[in-house]
Each structure stands twice: as structure tokens, then as C-alpha cells.
Coordinates of C-alpha atoms in Angstrom, one line a residue:
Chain P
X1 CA 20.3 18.4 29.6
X2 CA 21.3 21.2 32.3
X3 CA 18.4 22.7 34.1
X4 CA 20.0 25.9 32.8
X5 CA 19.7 24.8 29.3
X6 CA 16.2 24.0 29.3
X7 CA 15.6 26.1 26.1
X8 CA 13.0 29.0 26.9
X9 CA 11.7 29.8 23.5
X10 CA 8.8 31.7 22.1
X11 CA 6.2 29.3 21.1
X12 CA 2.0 29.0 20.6
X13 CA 2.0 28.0 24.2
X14 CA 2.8 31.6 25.5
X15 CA -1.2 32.3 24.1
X16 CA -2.7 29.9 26.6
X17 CA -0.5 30.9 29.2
X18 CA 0.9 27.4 29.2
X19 CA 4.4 26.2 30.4
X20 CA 5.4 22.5 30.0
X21 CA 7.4 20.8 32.7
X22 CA 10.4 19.5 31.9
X23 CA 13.1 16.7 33.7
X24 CA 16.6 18.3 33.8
X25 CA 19.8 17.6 35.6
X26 CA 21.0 20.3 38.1
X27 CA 25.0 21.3 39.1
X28 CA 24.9 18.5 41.2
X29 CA 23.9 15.7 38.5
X30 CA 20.5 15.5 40.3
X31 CA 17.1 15.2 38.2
X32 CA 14.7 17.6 38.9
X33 CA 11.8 19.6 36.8
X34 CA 11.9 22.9 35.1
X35 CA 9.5 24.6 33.1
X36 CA 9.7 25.8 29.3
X37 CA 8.1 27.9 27.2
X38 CA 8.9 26.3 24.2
X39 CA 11.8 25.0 21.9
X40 CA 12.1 25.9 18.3
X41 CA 12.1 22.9 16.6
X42 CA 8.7 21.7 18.0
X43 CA 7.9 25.2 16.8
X44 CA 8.5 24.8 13.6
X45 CA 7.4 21.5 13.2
X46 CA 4.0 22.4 14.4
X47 CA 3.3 25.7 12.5
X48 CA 4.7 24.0 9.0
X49 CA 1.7 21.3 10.1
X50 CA -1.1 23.9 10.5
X51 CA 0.3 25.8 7.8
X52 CA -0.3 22.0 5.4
X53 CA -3.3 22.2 7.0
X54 CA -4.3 25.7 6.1
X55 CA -3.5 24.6 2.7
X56 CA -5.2 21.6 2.6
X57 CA -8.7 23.8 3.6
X58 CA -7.8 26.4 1.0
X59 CA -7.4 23.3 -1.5
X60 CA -10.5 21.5 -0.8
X61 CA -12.2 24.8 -1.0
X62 CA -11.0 25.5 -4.5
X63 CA -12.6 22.0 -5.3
X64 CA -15.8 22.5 -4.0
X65 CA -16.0 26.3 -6.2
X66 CA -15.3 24.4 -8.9
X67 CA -17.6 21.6 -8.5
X68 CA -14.7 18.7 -8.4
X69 CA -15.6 17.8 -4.6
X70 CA -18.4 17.9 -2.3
X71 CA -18.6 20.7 1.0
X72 CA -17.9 17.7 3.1
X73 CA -14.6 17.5 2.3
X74 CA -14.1 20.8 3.0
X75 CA -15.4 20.7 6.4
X76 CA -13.7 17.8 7.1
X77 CA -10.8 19.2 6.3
X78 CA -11.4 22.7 8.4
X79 CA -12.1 19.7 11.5
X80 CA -8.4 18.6 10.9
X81 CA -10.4 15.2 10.2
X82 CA -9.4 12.8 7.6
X83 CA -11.5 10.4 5.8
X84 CA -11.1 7.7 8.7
X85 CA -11.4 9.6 11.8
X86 CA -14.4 11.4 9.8
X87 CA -16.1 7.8 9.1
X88 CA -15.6 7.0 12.9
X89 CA -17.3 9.7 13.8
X90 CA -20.8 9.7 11.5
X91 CA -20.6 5.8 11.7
X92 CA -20.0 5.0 8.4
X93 CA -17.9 3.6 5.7
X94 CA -14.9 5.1 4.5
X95 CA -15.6 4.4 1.3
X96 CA -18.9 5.4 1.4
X97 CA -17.9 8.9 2.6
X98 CA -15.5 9.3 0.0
X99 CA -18.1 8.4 -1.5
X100 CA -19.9 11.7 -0.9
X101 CA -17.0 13.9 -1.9
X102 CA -18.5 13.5 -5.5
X103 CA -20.4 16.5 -6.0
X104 CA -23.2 14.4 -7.7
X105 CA -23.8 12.1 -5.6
X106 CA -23.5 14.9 -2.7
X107 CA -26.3 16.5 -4.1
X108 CA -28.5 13.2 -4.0
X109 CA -28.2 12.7 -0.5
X110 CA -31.1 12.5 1.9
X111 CA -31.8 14.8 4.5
X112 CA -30.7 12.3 7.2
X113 CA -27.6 11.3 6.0
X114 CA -27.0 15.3 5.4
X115 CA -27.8 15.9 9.1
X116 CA -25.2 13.1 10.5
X117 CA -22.4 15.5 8.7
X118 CA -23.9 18.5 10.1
X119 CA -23.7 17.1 13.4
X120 CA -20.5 15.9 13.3
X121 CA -19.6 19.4 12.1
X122 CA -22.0 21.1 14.4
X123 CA -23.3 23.2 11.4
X124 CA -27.0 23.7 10.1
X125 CA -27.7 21.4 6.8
X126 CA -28.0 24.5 5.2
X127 CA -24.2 25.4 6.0
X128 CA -22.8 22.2 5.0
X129 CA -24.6 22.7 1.3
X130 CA -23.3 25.9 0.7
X131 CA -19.7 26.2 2.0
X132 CA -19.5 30.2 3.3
X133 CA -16.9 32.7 2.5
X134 CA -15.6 33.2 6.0
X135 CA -12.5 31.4 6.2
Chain E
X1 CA -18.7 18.9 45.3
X2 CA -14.6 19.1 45.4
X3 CA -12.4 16.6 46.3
X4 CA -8.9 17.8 48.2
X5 CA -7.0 16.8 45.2
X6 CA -3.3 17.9 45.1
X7 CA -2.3 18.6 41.3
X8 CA 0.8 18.2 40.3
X9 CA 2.5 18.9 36.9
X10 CA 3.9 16.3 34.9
X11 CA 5.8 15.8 31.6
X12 CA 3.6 13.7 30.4
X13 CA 0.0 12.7 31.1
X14 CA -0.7 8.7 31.9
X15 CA 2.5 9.1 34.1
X16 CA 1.2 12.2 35.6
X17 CA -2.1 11.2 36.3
X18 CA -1.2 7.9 38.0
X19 CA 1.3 9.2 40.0
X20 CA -1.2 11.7 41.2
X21 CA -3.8 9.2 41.9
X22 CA -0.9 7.6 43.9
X23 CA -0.3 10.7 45.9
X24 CA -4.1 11.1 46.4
X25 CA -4.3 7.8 48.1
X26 CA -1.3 8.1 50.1
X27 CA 1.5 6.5 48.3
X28 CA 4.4 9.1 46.9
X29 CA 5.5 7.6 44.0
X30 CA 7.4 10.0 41.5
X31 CA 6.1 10.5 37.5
X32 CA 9.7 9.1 36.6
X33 CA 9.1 6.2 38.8
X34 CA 5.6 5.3 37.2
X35 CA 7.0 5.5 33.8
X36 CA 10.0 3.2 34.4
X37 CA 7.8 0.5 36.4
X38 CA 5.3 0.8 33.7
X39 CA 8.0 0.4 31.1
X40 CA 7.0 3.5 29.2
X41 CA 10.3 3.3 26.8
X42 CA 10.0 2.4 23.2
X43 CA 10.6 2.7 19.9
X44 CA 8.4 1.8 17.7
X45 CA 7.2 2.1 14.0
X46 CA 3.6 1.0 13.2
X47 CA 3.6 0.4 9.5
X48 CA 0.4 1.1 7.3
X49 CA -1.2 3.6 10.4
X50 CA -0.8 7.0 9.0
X51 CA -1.1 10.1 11.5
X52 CA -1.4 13.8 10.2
X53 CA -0.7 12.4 6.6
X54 CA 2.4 11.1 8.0
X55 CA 3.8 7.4 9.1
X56 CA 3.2 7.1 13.1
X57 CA 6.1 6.5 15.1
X58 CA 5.7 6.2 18.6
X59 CA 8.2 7.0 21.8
X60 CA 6.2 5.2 24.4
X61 CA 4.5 2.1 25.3
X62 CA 0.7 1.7 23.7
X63 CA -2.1 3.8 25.8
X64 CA -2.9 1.9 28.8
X65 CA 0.1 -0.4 28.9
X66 CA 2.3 1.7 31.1
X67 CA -0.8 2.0 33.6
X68 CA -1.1 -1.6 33.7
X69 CA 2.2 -2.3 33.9
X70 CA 2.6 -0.1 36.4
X71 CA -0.2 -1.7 38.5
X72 CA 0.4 -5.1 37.9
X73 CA 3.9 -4.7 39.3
X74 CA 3.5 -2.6 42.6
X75 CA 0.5 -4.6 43.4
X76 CA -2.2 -2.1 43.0
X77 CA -5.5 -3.1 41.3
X78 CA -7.2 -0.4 39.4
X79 CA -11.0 -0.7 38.5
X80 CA -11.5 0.7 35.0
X81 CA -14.9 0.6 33.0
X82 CA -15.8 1.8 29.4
X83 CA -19.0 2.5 28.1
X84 CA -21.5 2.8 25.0
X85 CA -24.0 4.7 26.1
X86 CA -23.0 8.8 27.2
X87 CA -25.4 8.5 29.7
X88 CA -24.5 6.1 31.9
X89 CA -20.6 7.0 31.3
X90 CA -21.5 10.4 33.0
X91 CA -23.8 8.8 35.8
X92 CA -21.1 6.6 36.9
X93 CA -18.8 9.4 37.0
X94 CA -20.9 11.7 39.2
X95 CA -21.7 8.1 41.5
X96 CA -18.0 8.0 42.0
X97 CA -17.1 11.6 42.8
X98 CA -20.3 11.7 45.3
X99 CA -18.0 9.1 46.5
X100 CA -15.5 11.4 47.2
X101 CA -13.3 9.4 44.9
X102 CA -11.3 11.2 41.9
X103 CA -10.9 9.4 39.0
X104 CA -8.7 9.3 35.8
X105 CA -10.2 9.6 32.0
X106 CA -9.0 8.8 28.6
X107 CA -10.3 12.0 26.6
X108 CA -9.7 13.2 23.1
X109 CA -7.9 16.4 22.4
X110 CA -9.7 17.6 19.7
X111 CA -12.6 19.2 21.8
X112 CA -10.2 20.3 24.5
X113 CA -11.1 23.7 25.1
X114 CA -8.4 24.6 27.6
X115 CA -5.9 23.7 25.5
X116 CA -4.6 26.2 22.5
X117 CA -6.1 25.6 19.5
X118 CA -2.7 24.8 17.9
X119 CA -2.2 21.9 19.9
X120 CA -6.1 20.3 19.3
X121 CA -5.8 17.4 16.9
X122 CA -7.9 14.0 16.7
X123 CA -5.5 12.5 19.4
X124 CA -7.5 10.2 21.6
X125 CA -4.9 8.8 23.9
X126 CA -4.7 12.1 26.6
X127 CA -5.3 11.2 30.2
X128 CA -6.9 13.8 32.9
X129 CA -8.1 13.4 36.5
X130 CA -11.9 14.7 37.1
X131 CA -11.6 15.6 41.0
X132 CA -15.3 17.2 41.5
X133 CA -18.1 18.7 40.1
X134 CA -20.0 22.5 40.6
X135 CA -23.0 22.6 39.7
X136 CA -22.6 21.4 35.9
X137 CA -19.1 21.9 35.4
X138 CA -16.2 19.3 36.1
X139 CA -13.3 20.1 37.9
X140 CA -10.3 18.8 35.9
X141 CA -6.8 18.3 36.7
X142 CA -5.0 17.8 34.0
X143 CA -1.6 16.7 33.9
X144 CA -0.1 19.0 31.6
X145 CA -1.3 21.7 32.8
X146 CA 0.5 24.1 35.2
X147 CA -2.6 24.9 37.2
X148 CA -6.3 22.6 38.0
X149 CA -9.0 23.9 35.2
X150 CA -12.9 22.9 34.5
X151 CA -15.1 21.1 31.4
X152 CA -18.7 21.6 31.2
X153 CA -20.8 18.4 31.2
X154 CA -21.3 18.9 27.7
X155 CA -17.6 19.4 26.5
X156 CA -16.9 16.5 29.3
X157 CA -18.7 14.0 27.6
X158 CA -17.3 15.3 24.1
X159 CA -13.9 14.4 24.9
X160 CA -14.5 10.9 26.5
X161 CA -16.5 10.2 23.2
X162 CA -13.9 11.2 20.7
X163 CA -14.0 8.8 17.9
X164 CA -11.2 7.9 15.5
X165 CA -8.0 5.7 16.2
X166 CA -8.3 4.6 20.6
X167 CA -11.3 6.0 20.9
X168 CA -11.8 6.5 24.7
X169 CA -15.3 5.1 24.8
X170 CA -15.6 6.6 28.2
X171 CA -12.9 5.1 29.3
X172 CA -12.3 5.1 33.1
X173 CA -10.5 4.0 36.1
X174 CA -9.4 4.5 39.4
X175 CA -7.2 2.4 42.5
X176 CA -9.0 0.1 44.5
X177 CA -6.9 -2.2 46.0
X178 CA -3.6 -1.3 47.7
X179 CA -0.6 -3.2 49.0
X180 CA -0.1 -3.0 53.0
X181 CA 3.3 -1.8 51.7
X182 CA 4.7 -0.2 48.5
X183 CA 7.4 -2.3 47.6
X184 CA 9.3 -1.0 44.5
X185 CA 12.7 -3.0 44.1
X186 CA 11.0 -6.0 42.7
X187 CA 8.8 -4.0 40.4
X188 CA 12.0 -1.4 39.3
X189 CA 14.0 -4.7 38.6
X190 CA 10.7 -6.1 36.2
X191 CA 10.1 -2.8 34.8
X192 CA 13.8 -2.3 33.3
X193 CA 14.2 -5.9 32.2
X194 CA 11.1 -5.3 30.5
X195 CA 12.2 -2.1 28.9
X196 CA 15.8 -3.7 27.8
X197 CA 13.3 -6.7 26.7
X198 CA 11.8 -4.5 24.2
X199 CA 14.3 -2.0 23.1
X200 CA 16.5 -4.8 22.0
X201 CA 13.6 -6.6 20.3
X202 CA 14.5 -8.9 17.4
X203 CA 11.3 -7.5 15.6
X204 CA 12.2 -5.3 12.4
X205 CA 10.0 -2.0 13.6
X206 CA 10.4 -2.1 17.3
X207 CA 13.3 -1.1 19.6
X208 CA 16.9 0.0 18.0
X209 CA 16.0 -1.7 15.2
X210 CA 12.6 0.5 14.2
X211 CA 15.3 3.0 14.9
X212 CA 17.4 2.0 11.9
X213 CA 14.5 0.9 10.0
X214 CA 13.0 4.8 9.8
X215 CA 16.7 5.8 9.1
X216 CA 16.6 3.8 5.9
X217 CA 13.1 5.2 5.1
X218 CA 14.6 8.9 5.2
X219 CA 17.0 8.0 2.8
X220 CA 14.3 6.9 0.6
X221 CA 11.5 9.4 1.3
X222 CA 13.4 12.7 -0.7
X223 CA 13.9 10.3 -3.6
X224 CA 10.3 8.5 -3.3
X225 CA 8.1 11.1 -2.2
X226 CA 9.2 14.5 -3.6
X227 CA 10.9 16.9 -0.7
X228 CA 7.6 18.9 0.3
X229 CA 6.5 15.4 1.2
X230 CA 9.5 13.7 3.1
X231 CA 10.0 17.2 4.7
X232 CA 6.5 16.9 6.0
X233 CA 7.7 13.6 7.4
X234 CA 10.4 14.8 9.0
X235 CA 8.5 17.4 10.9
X236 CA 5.9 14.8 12.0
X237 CA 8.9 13.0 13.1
X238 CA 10.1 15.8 15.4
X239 CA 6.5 16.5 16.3
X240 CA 5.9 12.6 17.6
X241 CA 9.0 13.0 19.2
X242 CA 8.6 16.7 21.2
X243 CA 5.6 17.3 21.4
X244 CA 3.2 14.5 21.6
X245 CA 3.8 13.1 24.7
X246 CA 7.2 14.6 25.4
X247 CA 8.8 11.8 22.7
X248 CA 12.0 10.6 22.4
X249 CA 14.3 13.5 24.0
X250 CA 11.6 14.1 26.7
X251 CA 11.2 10.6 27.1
X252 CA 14.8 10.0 27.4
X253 CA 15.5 12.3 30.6
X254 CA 12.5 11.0 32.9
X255 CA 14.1 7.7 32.3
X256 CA 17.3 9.1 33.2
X257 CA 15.6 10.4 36.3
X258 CA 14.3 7.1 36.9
X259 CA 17.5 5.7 36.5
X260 CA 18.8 7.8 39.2
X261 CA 16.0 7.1 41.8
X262 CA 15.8 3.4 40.7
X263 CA 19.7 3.2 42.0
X264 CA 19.2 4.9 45.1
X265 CA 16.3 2.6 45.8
X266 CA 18.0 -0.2 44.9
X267 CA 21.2 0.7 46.3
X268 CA 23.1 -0.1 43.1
X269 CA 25.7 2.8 41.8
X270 CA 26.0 1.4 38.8
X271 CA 22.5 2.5 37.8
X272 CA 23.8 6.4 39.0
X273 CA 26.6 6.1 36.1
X274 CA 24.3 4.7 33.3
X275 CA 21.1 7.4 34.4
X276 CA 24.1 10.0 33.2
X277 CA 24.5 8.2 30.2
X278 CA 21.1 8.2 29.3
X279 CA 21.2 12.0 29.4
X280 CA 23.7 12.0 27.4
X281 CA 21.6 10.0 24.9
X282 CA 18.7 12.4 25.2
X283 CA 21.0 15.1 24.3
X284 CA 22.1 13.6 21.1
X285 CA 17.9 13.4 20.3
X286 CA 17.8 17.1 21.1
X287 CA 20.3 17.8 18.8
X288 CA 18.7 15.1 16.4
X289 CA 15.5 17.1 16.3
X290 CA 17.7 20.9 15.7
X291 CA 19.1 19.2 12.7
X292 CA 15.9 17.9 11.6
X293 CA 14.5 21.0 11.9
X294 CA 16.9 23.0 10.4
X295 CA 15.8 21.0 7.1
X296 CA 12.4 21.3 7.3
X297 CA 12.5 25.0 8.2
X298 CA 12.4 26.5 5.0
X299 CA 9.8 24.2 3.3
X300 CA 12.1 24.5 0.7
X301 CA 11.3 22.1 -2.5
X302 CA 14.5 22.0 -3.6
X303 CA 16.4 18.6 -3.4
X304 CA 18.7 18.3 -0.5
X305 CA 19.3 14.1 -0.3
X306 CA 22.6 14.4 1.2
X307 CA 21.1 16.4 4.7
X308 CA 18.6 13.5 4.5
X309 CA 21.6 10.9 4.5
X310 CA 23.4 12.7 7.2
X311 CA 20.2 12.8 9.6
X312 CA 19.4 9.0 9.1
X313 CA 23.3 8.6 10.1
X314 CA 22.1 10.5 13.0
X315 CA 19.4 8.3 13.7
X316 CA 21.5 5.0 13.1
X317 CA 24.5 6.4 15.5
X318 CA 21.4 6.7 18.0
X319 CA 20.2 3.1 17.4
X320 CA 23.8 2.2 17.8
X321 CA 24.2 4.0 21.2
X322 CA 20.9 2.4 22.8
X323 CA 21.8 -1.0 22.1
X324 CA 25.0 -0.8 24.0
X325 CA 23.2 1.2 26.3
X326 CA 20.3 -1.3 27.3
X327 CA 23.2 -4.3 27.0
X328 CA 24.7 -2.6 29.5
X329 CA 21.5 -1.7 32.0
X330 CA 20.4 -5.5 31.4
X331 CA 23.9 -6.4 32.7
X332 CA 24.0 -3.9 35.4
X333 CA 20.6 -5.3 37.9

């Protein structure tokens, strides 16, 4: 790639102010750096991801209203977590946290277990039993 | 305190820290250079692992491996200590910066709070340099980054404790021992026999051949999984190739780059003529990834097997280029 092609598209970066460095050839043949802004196929790529993942929260949220899954998967979910990186995280099981999803057995669970979750989620036990309208 | 730590910017982080660290203790050595020593280059499929609901393919040598690569070969011994407890992760980092000693960390993204939001995901493999400490925040350089930024002690020990897939545990290191003298031609020639070693791997998921292996899986995936799944694939693709870690395009030009310092070093022309044919290569990803993304664009769920077919050709014409490629470098030193 020509340093002068080093594609200088809008991308989420521009938010954070952020450029990423780049290795390009100059006129000469050289290597040397150059920053970008962004490139549209990493673009897209990314927003069709958060936009799964968007989904994915809406989805779980829809389960939880009607009582098919527990607010844990939601906020799992909202953390971009699945069930493995979730179990890492409260030190448990993955099946045991799937587990949980079940509405009935979500509603058995001590207080203890209930406050590893919140933790991890940095929510009050209260907020992880009742999943909030804000979205 | 603050430690008179240059930053530099670099493509990619475990490069970019080490080749700061290098700088910091007196040794210029280039990102390019640390990545070829180290052997950064790969292919590689890792069946069963899933990442972002997707298969994980990866551009670049496992976490770690290019550092110690890199070390092993120019002689330089790093120190490098993980922990369980939080605690004494953090007292041992202060202990080392009262020091006057910067070191590097293996930190999550997730909890990253300079970075975008967009761009946190459970990633756990991200490298940074921690060059001082005001009060209770941590001076941070950060590879990636275009300018130096700070962590609190709170978000610092957040990220070293991700959890998840290479969980950091703390993880961190920094040079002890140097060589009187740098000396690079041995550990260039090392690094890019290891680099053809691997690429040309007679193992089904690694090198050109996990290249023609995931070819064969997109010709299955529109038929298998439905085309909302295999184009979600195919966006993960691009996105393991761009963006995490710079990938296979990225990836491609600093080996190029290295290519081009390696010969000069090495005094070999021969190693000018194939850097430019790398290039070349990492084009043909670039355009690779356009295509790609041209079908994954719309989020369309309508069948389209036959873009599918022509992108896996894509992909196979690669695998075909980089084996005659690497025949050629082994050949050439």
C-alpha cells in the first residue's frame, strides 16, 4: 500500500479523537508510518457487530418480560459477556449459570450468589431482579 | 512519580510496547523489527474456540510468544511475574516504578476507559506500558494510542484482572538483562525461518493451509448456517483481520517493512525484492476484506452462495501466493 492510499475514512474512532498508525510504502519504495482515521470495511464490520449485539440485549430483554429467561442473561448480554467469559468472572460453572437463566430457579437464589452477579455487573441486587426500562 | 518515558505509536501493541521498552533502555530497535524477530506472522484457525459468536481466527503468533521470541533471540532476558492476589499485583507495581523502572502489562479491553466504547470487548490479550504514578492515578502509555493517557488505581487493577479467555492475572514484565551488543543478523535469520517454519506448516489449521481450510468453511457456512449467520462470520473475519491487532493486511505490511530493514541489515537484496512482494500480498488482503465487506454490508438474508464461492477463491488464491512466497524467503537467507 502507497502512503498516499492509506484510506482516510470516517469511522467510530474520530469520537475518541483516535488515529491508528499504519506501515505504508512511500514514492521511493521505503516503509514508513502514516496515520488513518479509519477504513470502511472495518467500519462496517464493527457496527453490523454492535448492531447483533444491540439485538441480542433487545432479545434477551423480551425474554425476561415474558418470563422465558432470568435478568442475568440480560445483563450479561448488555456486558457484551457470553456464558463463559460470564462464568470466569463470578467463578462458577457454565452450566450452572445457565443454570440461572431459568426464571424459576433465578428466583430461588440466595442472596450471596445474587450479589456475585451484581458485582460482576456493578449493579445493586435490587437492579439485577428487576431489569429497568432504560435501555 | 514520572518516569522520562518516550511514547511512541505503534500498529500494534506487544510490538509496540517492546520496542518501546527497548528504546527506554537504550537499544533502537524498530516495531517491524520486534515483530519479525519474534515471528509475529501466522495463520491460524483454532477450531471449537468461538469469539463474538463467531469461529476465532488469528493473524499473529499466541500472546506472549512474539515477546519471548523476541527476547530469546536478541539475548535479552525479561523478568515477568503474575499474580492472584490484586494486592500484591499493585504493590509490586508501585515497588518497580519507585524504581524508576517502567514496566509493560497484559490488561483487558473491556474496562478500558480511554478507549471508545465501540472498540471495548472481553479481549484480554492488549499490552500497555505503566511509566509513573500521581498521586493515585497511573500514567499509561499505550501503544495504540497517538498520545501518553492515565488509569486510576481502581480501573488499573480492573484491567489487569479481566477474566475470560488469557486472563492477564496481573500479568507483568520488564528487561533485565541486556547484551553488551545488540546483535540482530542471527536473530532476523531465526525469526524468518521460524516464520516460513510455520506458515508452511503441514498442520490442517495453521499456515496456508488454515488459509484454505476457512475457504472451504465459507463455502459451507451460507448453505449450513443460514446467511444472517455466515454473514456474521464474514464480518468477524474482516474484524480479526483489521481491527484486532491490525490482522492480516496490517500484519502483512510491517512484515514487509521488516523485510526491507532485515535486507539492509543483512546486506542481502534479495530480501528488498521479496519485502515488495509482500506488499503486494497485503494488498490483495485489503482488497479481500472490500469484497468481504461488500457482502456483508447490507445484512441482507437473502441467499448469495456464489459471492461466498468467489471470496473463498479469493482466499485460496492468497494461500496459494504465500506458499510460494515463504518457499521463496526460506530460499533467499
Amino acid at each position: 500500500m502507497k502512503k498516499s492510499d492509506v484510506p482516510q475514512d470516517k469511522s467510530n474512532l474520530e469520537s475518541a479523537n483516535l488515529r491508528e498508525l499504519c506501515y505504508a510504502v512511500d514514492d521511493n519504495g521505503e516503509y514508513t508510518t502514516e496515520h488513518t482515521t479509519g477504513w470502511d470495511p472495518k467500519t462496517i464490520a464493527l457496527n453490523n457487530t454492535l448492531e447483533e449485539i444491540k439485538e441480542r440485549i433487545e432479545d434477551a430483554k423480551q425474554r425476561v418480560i415474558d418470563n422465558i429467561s432470568s435478568p442475568i442473561e440480560y445483563y450479561m448480554e448488555l456486558h457484551k459477556m457470553d456464558p463463559s467469559v460470564l462464568a470466569s468472572y463470578v467463578g462458577m460453572w457454565q452450566w450452572r449459570i445457565k443454570r440461572h437463566f431459568k426464571p424459576v430457579v433465578f428466583k430461588k437464589l440466595s442472596s450471596k450468589v445474587l450479589q456475585k452477579y451484581a458485582e460482576v455487573f456493578e449493579i445493586s441486587i435490587d437492579e439485577l431482579k428487576s431489569i429497568e426500562k432504560k435501555s | 512519580m514520572k518516569i522520562d518515558f518516550t511514547h511512541h505509536q505503534a500498529a500494534h501493541c506487544e510490538n509496540g510496547v517492546v520496542s518501546n521498552l527497548m528504546k527506554h533502555n537504550g537499544f533502537t530497535v524498530s516495531e517491524p523489527m520486534v515483530f519479525g524477530i519474534g515471528s509475529g506472522l501466522l495463520y491460524c484457525y483454532i477450531p471449537l474456540l468461538m469469539v463474538n459468536h463467531a469461529p476465532a481466527i488469528t493473524y499473529r503468533a499466541m500472546p506472549g510468544f512474539i515477546f519471548n521470541r523476541f527476547a530469546k533471540r536478541v539475548g535479552v532476558k525479561f523478568k515477568r511475574e503474575k499474580f492472584k492476589n490484586p494486592k500484591t499485583a499493585k504493590a509490586r507495581l508501585d515497588e518497580n516504578l519507585e524504581k524508576n523502572n517502567p514496566v509493560g502489562l497484559q490488561v483487558g479491553v473491556y474496562n478500558l476507559t480511554y478507549f471508545p466504547d465501540e472498540y471495548r470487548f472481553h479481549f484480554n490479550a492488549h499490552n500497555l506500558v505503566v511509566y509513573g504514578k500521581e498521586g493515585d492515578t497511573y500514567l499509561i502509555s499505550d501503544p495504540v494510542m497517538e498520545v501518553v493517557t492515565t488509569l486510576s488505581e481502581k480501573e488499573l487493577e480492573k484491567v489487569r484482572f479481566a477474566k475470560g479467555a488469557f486472563a492477564p492475572k496481573g500479568h507483568m514484565y520488564y528487561p533485565i538483562v541486556f547484551p553488551k551488543e545488540l546483535n540482530l543478523e542471527k536473530a532476523i535469520v531465526k525469526g524468518i525461518k521460524n516464520t516460513c517454519r510455520d506458515m508452511l506448516a503441514p498442520i490442517p489449521i495453521v499456515g496456508v493451509k488454515g488459509m484454505r481450510l476457512i475457504a472451504k468453511l465459507i463455502r459451507k457456512w451460507p448453505k449450513k448456517q443460514g446467511t444472517k449467520v455466515a454473514n456474521h462470520y464474514l464480518g468477524q473475519i474482516v474484524r480479526m483481520q483489521e481491527e484486532i491487532g491490525t490482522g492480516g493486511g496490517g500484519f502483512r505490511y510491517i512484515y514487509a517493512a521488516f523485510l526491507q530493514e532485515a535486507g539492509k541489515i543483512l546486506e542481502n537484496s534479495q530480501l528488498g525484492v521479496l519485502s515488495a512482494e509482500m506488499t503486494q500480498i497485503g494488498d490483495l488482503w485489503r482488497d479481500f476484506a472490500v469484497d468481504a465487506s461488500r457482502i456483508y454490508r447490507n445484512r441482507s438474508t437473502k441467499i448469495e452462495t456464489d459471492l461466498y464461492d468467489d471470496i473463498a477463491l479469493q482466499l485460496e488464491s492468497l494461500a496459494d501466493r504465500e506458499e510460494v512466497f515463504f518457499k521463496k524467503l526460506r530460499k533467499a537467507i
